[in-house]
Short mmCIF file of C-alpha atoms in Angstrom, two decimals:
data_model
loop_
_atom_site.label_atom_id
_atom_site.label_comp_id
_atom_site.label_asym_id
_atom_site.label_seq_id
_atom_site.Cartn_x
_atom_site.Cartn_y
_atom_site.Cartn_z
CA UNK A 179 0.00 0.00 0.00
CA UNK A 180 1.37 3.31 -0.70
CA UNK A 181 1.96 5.84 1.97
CA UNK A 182 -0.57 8.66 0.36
CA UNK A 183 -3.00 7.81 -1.95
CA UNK A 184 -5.35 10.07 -3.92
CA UNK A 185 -8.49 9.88 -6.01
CA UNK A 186 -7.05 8.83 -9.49
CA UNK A 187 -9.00 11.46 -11.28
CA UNK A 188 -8.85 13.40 -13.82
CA UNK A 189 -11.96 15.08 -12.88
CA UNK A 190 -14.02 17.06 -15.51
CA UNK A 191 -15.81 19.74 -14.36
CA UNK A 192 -17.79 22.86 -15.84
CA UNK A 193 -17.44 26.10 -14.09
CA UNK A 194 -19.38 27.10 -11.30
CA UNK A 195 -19.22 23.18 -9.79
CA UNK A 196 -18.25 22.63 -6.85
CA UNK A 197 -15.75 19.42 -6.57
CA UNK A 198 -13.89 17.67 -3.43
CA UNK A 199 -10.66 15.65 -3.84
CA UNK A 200 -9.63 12.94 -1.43
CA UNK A 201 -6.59 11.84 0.35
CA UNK A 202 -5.66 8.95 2.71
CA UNK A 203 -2.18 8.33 4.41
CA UNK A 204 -0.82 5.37 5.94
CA UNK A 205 1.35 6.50 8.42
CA UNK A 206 -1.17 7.30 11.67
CA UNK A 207 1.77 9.56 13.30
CA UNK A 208 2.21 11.80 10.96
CA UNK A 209 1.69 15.31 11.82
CA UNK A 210 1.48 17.98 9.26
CA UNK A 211 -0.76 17.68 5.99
CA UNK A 212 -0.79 20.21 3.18
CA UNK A 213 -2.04 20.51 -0.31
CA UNK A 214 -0.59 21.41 -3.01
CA UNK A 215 -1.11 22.67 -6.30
CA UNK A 216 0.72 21.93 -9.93
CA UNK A 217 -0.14 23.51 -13.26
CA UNK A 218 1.24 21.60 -16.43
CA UNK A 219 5.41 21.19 -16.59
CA UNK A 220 5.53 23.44 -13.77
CA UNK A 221 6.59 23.27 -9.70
CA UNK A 222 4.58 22.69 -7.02
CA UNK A 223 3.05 25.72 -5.18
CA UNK A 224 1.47 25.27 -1.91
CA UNK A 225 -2.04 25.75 -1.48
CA UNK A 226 -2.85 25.26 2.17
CA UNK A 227 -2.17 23.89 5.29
CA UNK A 228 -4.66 21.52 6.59
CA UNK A 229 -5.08 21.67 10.42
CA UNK A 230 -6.89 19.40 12.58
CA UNK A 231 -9.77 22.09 12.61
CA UNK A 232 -10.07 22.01 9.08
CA UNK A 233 -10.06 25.75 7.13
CA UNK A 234 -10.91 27.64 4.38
CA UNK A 235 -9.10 30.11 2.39
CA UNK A 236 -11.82 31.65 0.16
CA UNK A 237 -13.35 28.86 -2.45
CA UNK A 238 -11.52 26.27 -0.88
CA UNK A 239 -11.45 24.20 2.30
CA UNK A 240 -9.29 21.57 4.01
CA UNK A 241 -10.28 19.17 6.39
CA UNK A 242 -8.56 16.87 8.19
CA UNK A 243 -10.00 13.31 9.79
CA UNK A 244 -7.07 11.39 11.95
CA UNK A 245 -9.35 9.01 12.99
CA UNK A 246 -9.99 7.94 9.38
CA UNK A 247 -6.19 9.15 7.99
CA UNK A 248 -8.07 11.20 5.35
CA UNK A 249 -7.80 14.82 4.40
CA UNK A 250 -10.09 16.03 1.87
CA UNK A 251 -10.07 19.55 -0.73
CA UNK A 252 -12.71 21.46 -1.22
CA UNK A 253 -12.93 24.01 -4.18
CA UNK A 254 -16.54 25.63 -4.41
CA UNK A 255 -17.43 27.86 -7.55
CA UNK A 256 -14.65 26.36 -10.04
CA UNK A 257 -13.01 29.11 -11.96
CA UNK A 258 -10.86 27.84 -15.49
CA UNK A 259 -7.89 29.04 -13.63
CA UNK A 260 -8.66 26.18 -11.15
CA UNK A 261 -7.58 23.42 -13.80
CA UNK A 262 -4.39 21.84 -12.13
CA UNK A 263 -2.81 18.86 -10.37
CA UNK A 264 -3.72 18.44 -6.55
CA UNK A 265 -0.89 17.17 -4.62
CA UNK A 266 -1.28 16.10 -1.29
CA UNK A 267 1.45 16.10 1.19
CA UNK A 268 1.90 14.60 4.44
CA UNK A 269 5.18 15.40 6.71
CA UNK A 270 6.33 11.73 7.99
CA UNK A 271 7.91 12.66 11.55
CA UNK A 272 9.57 9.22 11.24
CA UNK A 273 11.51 9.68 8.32
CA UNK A 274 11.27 13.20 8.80
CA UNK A 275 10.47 14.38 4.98
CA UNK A 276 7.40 15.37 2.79
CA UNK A 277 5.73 12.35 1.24
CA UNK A 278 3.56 13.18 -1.93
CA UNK A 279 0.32 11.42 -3.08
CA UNK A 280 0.01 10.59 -7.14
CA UNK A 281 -2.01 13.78 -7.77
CA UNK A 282 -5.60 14.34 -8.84
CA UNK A 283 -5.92 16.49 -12.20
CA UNK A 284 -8.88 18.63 -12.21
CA UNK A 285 -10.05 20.37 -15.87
CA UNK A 286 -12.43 23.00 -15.08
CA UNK A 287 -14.49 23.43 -18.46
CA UNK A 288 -16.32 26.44 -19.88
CA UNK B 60 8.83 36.48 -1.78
CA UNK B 61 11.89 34.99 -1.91
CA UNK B 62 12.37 32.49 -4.37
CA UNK B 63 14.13 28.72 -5.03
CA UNK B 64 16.51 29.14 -7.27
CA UNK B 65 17.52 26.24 -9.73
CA UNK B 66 19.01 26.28 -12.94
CA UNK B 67 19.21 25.09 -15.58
CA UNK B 68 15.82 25.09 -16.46
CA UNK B 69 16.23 22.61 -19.66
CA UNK B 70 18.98 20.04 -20.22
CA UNK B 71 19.04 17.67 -22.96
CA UNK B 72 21.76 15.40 -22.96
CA UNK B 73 23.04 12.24 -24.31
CA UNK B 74 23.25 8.84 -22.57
CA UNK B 75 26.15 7.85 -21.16
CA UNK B 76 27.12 12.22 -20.18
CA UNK B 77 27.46 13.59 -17.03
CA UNK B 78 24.95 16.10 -16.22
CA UNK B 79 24.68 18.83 -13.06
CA UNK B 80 21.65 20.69 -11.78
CA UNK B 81 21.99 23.36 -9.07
CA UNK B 82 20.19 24.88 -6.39
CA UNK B 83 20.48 27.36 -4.32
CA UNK B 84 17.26 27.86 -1.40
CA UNK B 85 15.13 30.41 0.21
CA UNK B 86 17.78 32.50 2.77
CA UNK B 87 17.68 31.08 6.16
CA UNK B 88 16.34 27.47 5.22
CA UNK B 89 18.35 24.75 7.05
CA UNK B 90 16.23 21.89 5.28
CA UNK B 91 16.90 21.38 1.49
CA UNK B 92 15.59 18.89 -0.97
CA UNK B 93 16.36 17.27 -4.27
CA UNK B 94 13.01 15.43 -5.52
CA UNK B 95 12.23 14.01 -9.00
CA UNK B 96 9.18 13.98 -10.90
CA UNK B 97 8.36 11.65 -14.21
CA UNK B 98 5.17 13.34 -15.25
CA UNK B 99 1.46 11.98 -14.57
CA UNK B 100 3.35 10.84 -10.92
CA UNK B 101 4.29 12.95 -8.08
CA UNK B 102 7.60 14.07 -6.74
CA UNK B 103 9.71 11.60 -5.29
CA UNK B 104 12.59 12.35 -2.82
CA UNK B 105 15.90 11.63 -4.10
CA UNK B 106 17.99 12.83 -0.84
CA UNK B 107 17.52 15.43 1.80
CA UNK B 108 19.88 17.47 3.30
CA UNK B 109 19.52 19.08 6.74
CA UNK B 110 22.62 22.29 6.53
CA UNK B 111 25.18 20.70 5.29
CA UNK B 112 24.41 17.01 6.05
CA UNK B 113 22.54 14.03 4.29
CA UNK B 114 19.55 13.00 6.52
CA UNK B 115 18.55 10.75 3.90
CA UNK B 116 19.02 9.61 0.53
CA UNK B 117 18.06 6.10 0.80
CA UNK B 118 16.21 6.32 -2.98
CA UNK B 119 19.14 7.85 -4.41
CA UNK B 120 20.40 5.72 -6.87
CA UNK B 121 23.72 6.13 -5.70
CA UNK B 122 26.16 4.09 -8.33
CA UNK B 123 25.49 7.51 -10.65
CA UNK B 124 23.84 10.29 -8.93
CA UNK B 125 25.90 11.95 -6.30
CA UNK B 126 24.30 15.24 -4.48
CA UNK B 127 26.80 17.63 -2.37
CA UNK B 128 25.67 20.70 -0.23
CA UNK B 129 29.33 21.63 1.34
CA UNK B 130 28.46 24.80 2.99
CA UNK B 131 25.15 24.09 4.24
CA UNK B 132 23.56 26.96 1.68
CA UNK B 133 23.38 25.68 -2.28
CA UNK B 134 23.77 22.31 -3.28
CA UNK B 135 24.85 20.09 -6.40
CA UNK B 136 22.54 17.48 -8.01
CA UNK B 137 24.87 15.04 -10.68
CA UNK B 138 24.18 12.36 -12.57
CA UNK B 139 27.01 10.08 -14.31
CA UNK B 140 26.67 8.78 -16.67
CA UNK B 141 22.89 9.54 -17.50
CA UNK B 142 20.24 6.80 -18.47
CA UNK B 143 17.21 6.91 -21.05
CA UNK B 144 15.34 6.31 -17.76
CA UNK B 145 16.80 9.35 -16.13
CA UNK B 146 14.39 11.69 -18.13
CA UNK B 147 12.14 13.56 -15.90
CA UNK B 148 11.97 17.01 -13.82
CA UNK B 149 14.31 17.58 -10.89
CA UNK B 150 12.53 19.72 -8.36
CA UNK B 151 14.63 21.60 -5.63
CA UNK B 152 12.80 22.47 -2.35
CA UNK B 153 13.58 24.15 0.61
CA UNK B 154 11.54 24.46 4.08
CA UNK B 155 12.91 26.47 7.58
CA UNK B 156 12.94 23.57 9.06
CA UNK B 157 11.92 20.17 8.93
CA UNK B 158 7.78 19.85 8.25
CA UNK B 159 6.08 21.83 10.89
CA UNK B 160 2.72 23.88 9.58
CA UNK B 161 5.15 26.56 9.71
CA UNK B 162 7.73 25.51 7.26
CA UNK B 163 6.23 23.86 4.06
CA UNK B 164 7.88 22.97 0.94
CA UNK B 165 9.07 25.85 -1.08
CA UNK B 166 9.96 24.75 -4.85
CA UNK B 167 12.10 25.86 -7.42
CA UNK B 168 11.24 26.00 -11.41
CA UNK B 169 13.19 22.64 -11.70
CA UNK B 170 14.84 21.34 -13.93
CA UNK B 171 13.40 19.45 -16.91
CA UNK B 172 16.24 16.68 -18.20
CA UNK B 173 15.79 14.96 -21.09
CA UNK B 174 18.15 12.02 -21.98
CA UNK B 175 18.58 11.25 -25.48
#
């Protein structure tokens, strides 16, 4: 089993929708979960922080469920400019690095 | 904001060349890492280097990639002699420290190889 694992996607959506992403990690001590976001032959670039809480940062919210090792994306009221890779990232205190999931591509359609 | 800086941005080479990517991170981050990316997959941690010290690089294939970061600021990715399979994008990040909400992953442009 792989240490993250995301929903394989891609997921086609017109604009307007609103569209959730999912994430589960293997590794119950792990600490800090982010996600992050990847346009086409480009870096990553983070896009939040989840915290145990959960929160929002506009159109989008994070939420976190340690009980379940899930974390989930929100993005409400799809813009184009939303069409990207989600990456999501969980911090392995262990091994002490950054472990990325696959990705989930999301095309936002007009 | 202060930026990752990588270069080059594009290599082609040919098989059996040595090949060198460099990095130099976000002032003040102790925590630096060399990842690789083959597209449709996400990055994958090649070695990570806490100042001037490996912490790990257990997935570096180490009979011909070699990484150096000798004075704990910029750091040296190589490859010798490349492989067909060697192809991808070589991301350079950097965080404060090591992965606390207040210290993600900061990434540079990378480095797209292509080996021919």
């Amino acid at each position: 089993r792989k240490e993250v694992e995301q929903d394989p996607g891609p997921f086609n959506v017109p604009e307007g929708a609103t569209v959730a992403f999912n994430c589960t990690y293997s590794n119950s001590a792990s600490q800090s979960f982010f996600w992050y976001r990847q346009d086409c032959r480009k870096e990553p670039k983070l896009l939040m922080s989840v915290y145990s809480s959960g929160n929002e940062d506009g159109r989008f919210t994070a939420q976190l469920n340690r009980a379940s090792q899930y974390i989930s994306l929100l993005i409400r009221d799809s813009k184009l400019s939303d069409s990207a890779t989600y990456l999501c990232v969980v911090y392995d205190n262990y091994g002490q690095n950054f472990v990325f999931g696959p990705g989930t591509r999301l095309s936002v359609l007009p | 904001e202060a930026e990752v800086a990588q270069s080059p941005r594009y290599k082609i080479t040919e098989k059996s060349q040595a090949v060198a990517f460099w990095c130099d991170p976000i002032s003040g981050h102790a925590t630096l890492y060399w990842y690789r990316q083959i597209l449709g997959q996400g990055p994958e941690l090649l070695v990570q280097f806490q100042d001037e010290s490996v912490v790990d690089d257990s997935q570096l294939p180490k009979d011909r990639f070699s990484a150096e970061r000798l004075k704990g600021v910029d750091s040296t990715l190589k490859i010798q002699p490349a492989e067909l399979g060697d192809s991808a994008m070589y991301l350079c990040a950097s965080s404060l420290s090591a992965g606390s909400y207040n210290s993600p992953l900061h990434f540079g442009n990378g480095t797209r190889l292509t080996v021919t």
